Short mmCIF file of C-alpha atoms and ligand atoms in Angstrom, two decimals:
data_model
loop_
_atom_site.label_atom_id
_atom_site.label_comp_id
_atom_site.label_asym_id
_atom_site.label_seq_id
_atom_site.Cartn_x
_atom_site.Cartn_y
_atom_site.Cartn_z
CA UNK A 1 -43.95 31.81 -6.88
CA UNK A 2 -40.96 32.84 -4.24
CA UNK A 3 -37.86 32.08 -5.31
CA UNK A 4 -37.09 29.49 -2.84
CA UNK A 5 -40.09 27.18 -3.65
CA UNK A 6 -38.67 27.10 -7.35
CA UNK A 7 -34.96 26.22 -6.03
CA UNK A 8 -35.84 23.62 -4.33
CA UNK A 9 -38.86 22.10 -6.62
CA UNK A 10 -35.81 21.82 -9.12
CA UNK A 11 -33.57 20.33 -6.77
CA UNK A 12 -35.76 17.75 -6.48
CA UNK A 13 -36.48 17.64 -10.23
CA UNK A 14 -32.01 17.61 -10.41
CA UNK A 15 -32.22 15.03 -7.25
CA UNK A 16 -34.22 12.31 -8.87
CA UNK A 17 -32.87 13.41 -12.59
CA UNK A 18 -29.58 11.92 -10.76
CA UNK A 19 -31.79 8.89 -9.04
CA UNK A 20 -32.87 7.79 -12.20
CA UNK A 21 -29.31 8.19 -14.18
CA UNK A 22 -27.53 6.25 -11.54
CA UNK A 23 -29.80 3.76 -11.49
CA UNK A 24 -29.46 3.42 -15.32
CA UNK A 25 -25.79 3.41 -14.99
CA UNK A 26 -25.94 0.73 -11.85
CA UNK A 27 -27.94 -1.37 -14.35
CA UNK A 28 -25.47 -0.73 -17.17
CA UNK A 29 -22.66 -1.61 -14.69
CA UNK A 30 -23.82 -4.93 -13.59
CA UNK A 31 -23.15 -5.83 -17.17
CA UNK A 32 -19.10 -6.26 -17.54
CA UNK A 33 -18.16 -6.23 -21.20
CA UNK A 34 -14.73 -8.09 -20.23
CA UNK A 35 -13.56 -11.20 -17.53
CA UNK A 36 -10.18 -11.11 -15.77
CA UNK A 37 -10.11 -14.73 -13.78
CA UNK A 38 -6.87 -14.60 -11.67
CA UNK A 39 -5.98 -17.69 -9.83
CA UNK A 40 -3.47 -17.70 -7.26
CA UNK A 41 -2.80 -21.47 -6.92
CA UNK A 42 -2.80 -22.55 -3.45
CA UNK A 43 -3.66 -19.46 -2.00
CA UNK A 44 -5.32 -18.95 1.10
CA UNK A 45 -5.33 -16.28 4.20
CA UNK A 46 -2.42 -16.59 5.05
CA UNK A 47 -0.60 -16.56 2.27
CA UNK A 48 -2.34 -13.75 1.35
CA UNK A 49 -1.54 -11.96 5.19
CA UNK A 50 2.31 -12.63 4.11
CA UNK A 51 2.17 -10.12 1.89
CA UNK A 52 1.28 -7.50 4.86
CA UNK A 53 4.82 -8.65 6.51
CA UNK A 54 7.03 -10.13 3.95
CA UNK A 55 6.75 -7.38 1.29
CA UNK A 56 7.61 -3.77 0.57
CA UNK A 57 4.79 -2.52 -0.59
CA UNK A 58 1.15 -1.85 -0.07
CA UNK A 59 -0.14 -5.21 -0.82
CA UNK A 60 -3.19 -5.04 -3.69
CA UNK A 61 -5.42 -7.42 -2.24
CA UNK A 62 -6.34 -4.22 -0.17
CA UNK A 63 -7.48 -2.97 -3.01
CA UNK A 64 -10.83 -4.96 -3.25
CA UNK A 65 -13.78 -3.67 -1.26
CA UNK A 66 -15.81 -7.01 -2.35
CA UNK A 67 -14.44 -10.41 -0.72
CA UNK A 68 -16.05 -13.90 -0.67
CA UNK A 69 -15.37 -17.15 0.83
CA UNK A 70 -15.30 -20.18 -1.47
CA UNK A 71 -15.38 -23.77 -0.42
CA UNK A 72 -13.26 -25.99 -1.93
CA UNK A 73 -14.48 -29.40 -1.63
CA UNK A 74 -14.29 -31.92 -5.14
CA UNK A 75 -16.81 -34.57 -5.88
CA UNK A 76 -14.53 -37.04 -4.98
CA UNK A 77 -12.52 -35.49 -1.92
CA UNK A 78 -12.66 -33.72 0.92
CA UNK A 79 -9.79 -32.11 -0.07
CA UNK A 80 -9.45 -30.52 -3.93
CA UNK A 81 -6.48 -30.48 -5.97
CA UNK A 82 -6.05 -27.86 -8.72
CA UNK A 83 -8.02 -29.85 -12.37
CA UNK A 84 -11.01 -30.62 -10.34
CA UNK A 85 -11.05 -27.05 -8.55
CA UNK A 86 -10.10 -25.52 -12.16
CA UNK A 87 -13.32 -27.07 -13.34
CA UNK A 88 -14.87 -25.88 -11.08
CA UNK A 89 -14.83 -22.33 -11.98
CA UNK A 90 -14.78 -23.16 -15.97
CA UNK A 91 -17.39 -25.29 -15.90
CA UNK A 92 -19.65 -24.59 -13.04
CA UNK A 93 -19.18 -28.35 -12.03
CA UNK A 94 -18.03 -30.54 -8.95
CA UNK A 95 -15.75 -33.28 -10.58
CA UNK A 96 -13.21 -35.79 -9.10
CA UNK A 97 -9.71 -35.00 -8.52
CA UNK A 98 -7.55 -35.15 -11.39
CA UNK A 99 -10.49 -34.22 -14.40
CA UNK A 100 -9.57 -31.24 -17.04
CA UNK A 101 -13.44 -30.37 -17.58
CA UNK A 102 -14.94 -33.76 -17.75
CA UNK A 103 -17.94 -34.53 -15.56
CA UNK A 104 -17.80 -37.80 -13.02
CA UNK A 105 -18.27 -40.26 -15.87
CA UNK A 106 -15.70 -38.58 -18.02
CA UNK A 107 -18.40 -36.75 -20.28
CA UNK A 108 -17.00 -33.39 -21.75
CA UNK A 109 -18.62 -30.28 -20.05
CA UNK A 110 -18.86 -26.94 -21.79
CA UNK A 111 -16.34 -24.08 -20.53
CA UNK A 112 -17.05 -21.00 -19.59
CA UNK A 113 -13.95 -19.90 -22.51
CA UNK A 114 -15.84 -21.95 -24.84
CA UNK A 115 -18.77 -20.29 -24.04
CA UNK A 116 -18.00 -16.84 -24.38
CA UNK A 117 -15.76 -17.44 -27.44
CA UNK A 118 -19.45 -18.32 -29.10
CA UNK A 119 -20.90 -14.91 -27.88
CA UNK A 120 -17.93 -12.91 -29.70
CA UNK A 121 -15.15 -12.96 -26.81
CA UNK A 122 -11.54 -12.77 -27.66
CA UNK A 123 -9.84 -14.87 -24.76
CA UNK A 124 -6.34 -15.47 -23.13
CA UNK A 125 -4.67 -17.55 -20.71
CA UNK A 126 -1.46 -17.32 -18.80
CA UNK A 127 0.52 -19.44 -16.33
CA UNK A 128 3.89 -19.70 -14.95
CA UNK A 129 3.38 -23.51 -15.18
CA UNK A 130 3.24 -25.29 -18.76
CA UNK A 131 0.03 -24.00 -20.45
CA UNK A 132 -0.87 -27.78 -19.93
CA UNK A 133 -1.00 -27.67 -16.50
CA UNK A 134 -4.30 -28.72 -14.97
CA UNK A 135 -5.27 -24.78 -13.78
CA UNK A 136 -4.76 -23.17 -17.32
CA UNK A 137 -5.79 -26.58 -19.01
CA UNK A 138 -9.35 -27.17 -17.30
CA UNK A 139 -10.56 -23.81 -19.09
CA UNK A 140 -9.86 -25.24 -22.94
CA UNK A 141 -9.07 -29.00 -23.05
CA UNK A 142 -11.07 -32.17 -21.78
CA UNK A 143 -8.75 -34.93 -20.53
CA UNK A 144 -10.07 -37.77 -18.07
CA UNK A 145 -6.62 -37.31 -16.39
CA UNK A 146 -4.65 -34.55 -15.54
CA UNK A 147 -1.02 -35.80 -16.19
CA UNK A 148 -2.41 -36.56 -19.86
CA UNK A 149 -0.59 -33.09 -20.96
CA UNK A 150 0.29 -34.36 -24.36
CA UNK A 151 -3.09 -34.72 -25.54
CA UNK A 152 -3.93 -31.38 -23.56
CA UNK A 153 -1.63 -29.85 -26.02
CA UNK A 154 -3.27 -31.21 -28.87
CA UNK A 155 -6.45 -29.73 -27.43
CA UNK A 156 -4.92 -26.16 -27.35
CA UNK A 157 -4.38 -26.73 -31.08
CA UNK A 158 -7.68 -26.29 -32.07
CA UNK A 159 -9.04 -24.31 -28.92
CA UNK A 160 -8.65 -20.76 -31.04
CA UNK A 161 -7.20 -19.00 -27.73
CA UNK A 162 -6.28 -15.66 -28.89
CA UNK A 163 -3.62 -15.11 -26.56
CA UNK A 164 -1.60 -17.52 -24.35
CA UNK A 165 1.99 -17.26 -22.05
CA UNK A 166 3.43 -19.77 -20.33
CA UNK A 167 5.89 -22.62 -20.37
CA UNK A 168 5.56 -26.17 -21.67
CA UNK A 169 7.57 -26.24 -24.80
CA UNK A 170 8.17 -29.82 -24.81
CA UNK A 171 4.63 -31.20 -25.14
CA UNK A 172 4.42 -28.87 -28.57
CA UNK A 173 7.67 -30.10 -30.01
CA UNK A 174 10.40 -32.77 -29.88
CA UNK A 175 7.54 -34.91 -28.83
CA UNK A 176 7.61 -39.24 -28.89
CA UNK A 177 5.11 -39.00 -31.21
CA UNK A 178 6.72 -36.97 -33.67
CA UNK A 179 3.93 -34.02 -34.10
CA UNK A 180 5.08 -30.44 -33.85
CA UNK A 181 2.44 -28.45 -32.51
CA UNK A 182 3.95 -25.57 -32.94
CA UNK A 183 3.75 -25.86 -36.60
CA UNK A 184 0.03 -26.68 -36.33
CA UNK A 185 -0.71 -23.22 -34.23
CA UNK A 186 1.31 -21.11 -36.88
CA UNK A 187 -0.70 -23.14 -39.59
CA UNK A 188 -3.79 -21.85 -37.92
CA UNK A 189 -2.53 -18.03 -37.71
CA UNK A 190 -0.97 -17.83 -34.25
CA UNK A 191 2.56 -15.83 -33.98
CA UNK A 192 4.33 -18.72 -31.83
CA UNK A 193 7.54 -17.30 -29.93
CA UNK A 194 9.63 -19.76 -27.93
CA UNK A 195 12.42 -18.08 -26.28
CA UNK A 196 11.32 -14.78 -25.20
CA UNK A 197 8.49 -11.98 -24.71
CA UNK A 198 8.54 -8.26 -25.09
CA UNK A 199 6.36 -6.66 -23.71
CA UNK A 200 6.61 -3.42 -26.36
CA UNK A 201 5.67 -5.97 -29.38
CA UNK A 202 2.66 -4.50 -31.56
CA UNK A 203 0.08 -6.86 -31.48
CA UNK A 204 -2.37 -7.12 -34.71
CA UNK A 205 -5.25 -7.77 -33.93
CA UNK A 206 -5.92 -10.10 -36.86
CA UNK A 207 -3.13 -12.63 -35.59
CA UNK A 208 -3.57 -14.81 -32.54
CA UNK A 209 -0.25 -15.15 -30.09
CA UNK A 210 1.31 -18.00 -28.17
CA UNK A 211 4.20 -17.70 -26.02
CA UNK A 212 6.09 -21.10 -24.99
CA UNK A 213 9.09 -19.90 -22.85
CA UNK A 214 10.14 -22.99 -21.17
CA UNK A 215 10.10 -26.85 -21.87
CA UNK A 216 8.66 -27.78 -18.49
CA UNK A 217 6.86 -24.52 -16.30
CA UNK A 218 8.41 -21.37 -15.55
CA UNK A 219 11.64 -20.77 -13.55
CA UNK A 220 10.96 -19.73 -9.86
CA UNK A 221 11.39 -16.11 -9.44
CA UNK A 222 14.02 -16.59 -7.06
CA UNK A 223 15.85 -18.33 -9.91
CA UNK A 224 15.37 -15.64 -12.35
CA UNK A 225 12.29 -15.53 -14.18
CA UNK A 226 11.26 -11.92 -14.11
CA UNK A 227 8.63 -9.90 -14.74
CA UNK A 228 7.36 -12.99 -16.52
CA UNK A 229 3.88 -12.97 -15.42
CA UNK A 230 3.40 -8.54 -15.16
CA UNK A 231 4.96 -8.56 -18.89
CA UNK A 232 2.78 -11.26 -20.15
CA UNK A 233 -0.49 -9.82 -18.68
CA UNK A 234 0.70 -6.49 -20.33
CA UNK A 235 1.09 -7.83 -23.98
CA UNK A 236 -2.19 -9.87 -23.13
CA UNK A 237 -4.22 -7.19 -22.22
CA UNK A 238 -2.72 -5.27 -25.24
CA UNK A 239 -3.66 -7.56 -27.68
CA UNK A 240 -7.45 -8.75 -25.92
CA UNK A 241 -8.64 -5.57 -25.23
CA UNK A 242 -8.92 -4.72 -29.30
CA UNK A 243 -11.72 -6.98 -29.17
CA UNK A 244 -14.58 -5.15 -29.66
CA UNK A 245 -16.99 -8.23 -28.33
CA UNK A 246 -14.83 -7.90 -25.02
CA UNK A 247 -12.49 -10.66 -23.52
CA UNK A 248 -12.33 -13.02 -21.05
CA UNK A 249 -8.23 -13.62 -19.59
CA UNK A 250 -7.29 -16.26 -17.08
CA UNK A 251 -4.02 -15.33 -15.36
CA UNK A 252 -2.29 -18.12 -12.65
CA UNK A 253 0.01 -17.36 -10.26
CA UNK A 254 0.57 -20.94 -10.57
CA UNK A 255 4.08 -21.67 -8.20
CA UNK A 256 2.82 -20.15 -5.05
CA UNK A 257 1.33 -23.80 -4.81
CA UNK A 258 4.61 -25.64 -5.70
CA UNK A 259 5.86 -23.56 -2.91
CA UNK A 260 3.53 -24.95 -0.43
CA UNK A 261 4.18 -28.54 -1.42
CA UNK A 262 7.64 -27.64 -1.03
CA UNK A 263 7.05 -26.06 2.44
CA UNK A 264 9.40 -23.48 1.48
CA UNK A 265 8.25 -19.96 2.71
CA UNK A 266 10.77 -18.08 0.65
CA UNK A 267 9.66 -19.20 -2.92
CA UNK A 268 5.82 -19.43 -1.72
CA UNK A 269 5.85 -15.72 -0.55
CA UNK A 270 8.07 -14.13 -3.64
CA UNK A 271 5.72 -16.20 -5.80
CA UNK A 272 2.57 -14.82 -4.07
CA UNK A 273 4.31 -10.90 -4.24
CA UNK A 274 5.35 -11.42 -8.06
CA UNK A 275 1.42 -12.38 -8.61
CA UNK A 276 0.10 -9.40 -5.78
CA UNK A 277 1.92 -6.72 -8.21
CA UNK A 278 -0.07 -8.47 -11.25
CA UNK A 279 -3.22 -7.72 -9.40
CA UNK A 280 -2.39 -4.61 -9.64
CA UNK A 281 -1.71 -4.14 -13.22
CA UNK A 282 -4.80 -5.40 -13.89
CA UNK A 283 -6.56 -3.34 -11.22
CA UNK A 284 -5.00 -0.38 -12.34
CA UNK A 285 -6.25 -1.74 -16.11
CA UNK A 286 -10.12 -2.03 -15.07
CA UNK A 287 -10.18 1.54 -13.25
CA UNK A 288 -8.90 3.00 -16.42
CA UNK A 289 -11.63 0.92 -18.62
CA UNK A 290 -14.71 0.94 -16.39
CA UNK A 291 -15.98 -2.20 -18.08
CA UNK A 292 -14.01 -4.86 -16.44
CA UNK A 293 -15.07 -7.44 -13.98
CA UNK A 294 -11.65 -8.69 -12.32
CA UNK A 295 -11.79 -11.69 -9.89
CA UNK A 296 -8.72 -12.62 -7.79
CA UNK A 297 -9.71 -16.16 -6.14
CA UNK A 298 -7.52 -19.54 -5.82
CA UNK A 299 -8.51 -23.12 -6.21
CA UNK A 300 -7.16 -24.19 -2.79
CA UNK A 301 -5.19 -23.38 -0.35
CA UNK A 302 -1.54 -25.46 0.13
CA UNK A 303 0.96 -26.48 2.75
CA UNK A 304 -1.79 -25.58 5.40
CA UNK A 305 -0.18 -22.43 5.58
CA UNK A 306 0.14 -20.19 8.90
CA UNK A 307 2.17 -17.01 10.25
CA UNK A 308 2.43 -18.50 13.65
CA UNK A 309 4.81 -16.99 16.66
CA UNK A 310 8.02 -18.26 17.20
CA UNK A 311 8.28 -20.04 20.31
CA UNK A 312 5.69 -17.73 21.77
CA UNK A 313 7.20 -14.68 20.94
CA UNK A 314 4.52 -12.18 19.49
CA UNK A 315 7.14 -10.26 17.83
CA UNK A 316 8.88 -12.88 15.72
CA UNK A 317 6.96 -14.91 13.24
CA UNK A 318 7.79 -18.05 11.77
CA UNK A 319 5.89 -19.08 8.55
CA UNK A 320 5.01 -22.75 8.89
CA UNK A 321 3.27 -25.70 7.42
CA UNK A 322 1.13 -28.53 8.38
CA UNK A 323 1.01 -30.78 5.24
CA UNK A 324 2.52 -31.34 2.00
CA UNK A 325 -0.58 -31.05 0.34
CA UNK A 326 -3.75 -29.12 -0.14
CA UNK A 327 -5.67 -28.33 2.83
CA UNK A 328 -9.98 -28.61 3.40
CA UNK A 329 -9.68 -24.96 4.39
CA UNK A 330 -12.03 -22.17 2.54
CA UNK A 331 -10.36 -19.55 0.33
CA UNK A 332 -11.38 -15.87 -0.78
CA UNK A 333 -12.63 -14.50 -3.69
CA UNK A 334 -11.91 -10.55 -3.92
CA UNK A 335 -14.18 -8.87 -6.74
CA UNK A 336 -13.68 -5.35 -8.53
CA UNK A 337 -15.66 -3.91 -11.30
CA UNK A 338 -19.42 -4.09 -12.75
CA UNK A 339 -21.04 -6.86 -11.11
CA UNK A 340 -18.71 -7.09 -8.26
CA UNK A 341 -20.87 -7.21 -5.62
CA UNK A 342 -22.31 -10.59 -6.53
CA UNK A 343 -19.17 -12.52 -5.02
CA UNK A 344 -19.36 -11.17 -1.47
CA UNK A 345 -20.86 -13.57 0.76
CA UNK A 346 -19.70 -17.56 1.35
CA UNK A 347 -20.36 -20.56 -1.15
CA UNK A 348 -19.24 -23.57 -3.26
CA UNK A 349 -16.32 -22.49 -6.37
CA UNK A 350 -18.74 -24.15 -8.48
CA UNK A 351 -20.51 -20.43 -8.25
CA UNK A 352 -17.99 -18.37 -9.02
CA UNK A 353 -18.75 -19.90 -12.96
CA UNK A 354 -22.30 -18.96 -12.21
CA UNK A 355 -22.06 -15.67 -10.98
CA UNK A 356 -20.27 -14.44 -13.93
CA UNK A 357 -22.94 -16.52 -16.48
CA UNK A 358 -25.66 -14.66 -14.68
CA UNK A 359 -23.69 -11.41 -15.10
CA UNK A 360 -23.39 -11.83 -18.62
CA UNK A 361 -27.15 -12.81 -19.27
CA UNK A 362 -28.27 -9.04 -18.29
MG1 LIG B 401 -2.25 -24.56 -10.96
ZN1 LIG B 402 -1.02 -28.32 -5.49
#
């Protein structure tokens, strides 16, 4: 046989060698063995397109070559607000405004944390709100009403989080009622720390972790909080990714909505760059591992946010607002890591739950 006609039979025999491997390792990699859920609160376009102006480096929403489009809409409103749109993603269903993962008649519904901590994940959560707030809250307690954040605290007592950050302190201690939660999580094995969080600490990984570093949320990071939310995801991911039945972590930018109620453009836009450099932490995290599906999405967007021109100059732009509140408008979803693809396209939040179930069935 000439020599040619055997190079090139075994290139084809290498060619489709490699076809068949990659298609083994696509199949493989549609499988994630760990969840990162980041939720900018109140995030939408433009919030996201202040980063491109208002900050000094490469912003890592660029990062993502997979974007979606959610829409937003409750079962009671036109217009979400952050329990019902939290439930949304933890629970895979529309509820009214206000619910911590309770259905329309106030009926418990199974999170998507709960769920994976009965198929062997570890699992975390961190805000820069109280770790009651309705975002972190809708993914481990059920409360008819948001506000209810005493009894949400009870609920974290017996949620067996492995890992939480946030503030909150007062609905653990010094409460009316005279329980001290705090005691009750170190009864159950957590390492409780109430002042402060370093993000060197060794973390065993036969102790669980709660970190309660305020009495109400977080400062505002134009008031001094820190590398708050980049230290916490460090000593998160730290202690999670020990698990050998893989993780699922919930990190919430959780201000850059306060700033849009508060239709002030300073502390929305350093809240959305303190959260942007978290994104890339954990980016930078699931490159390294390979087996990490990271979704960056937001419940809602607030303050009806826009980058508009001043007066009609197209060199001078003024950040503005057109409400208070949330707005009807859709938000994105950006998607890295095995089973990415699935979140391109435009639907209801509600999917964003059932795109990562479906994921995980493989
Ligand atoms: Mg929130
Ligand atoms: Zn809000």
């Amino acid at each position: 046989m000439p020599f040619k006609t055997i190079t090139s039979s075994l290139y084809i025999c290498i060619v489709s060698a490699i076809a068949i491997m990659s298609t083994n390792i696509n199949a493989q990699n549609d499988t994630p063995k760990n969840i990162i859920l980041m939720i900018a609160d109140g995030v939408g376009i433009s919030q996201i397109s202040a980063s491109q102006f208002y900050s000094s480096m490469p912003s890592n929403y660029e990062r993502f070559k997979t974007i979606g489009l959610i829409k937003t809409s409750s079962a009671s409103s036109l217009i979400t607000d952050s329990a019902a749109g939290a439930t949304a993603f933890s629970t895979g269903r529309k509820t009214y405004n206000g619910s911590i993962a309770v259905d329309t008649d106030s009926i418990p519904l199974p999170t998507i944390l709960e769920d994976l901590q009965k198929k062997g994940f570890e699992t975390g959560l961190i805000a820069t709100s109280t770790i009651t707030h309705a975002t972190p809250a809708s993914f481990y307690a059920h409360q008819k009403w948001r506000k209810m954040e005493l009894e949400i605290a009870e609920d974290l007592t017996t949620a067996n989080v492995n890992f939480f950050a946030g503030g909150g302190r007062s609905f653990f201690e010094n409460r009316e009622d005279g329980k001290n939660l705090v005691k009750t999580l170190e009864d159950q094995g957590y390492v409780m720390q109430l002042d402060r969080l370093d993000p060197s600490k060794k973390m065993r990984k036969s102790k669980k972790y709660g970190y309660l570093l305020a009495d109400e949320g977080m400062p505002r990071l134009i008031d001094g909080r820190g590398p708050f939310l980049y230290d916490a995801t460090k000593l998160g991911l730290k202690k999670l990714s020990k698990s050998k039945g893989g993780f699922f972590l919930m990190i919430e930018g959780s201000q850059v909505d306060w700033g849009g109620h508060a239709n002030d453009a300073d502390y929305l836009i350093s809240e959305l760059i303190d959260f942007d450099t978290v994104i890339g932490q954990v980016l930078d995290y699931a490159e390294k591992d390979g087996n990490t599906l990271v979704i960056v999405t937001a419940d809602h967007e607030t303050g009806g946010f826009t980058l508009a021109s001043e007066e009609g100059n197209y060199n001078k732009i003024k950040p503005s607002f057109s409400t208070g509140g949330h707005s009807a408008t859709m938000v994105p979803v950006f998607a890295y890591g095995p089973g990415a693809s699935s979140f391109a396209g435009i639907y209801e939040n509600t999917l964003i739950h059932t795109k990562i179930k479906d994921l995980l069935k493989k």
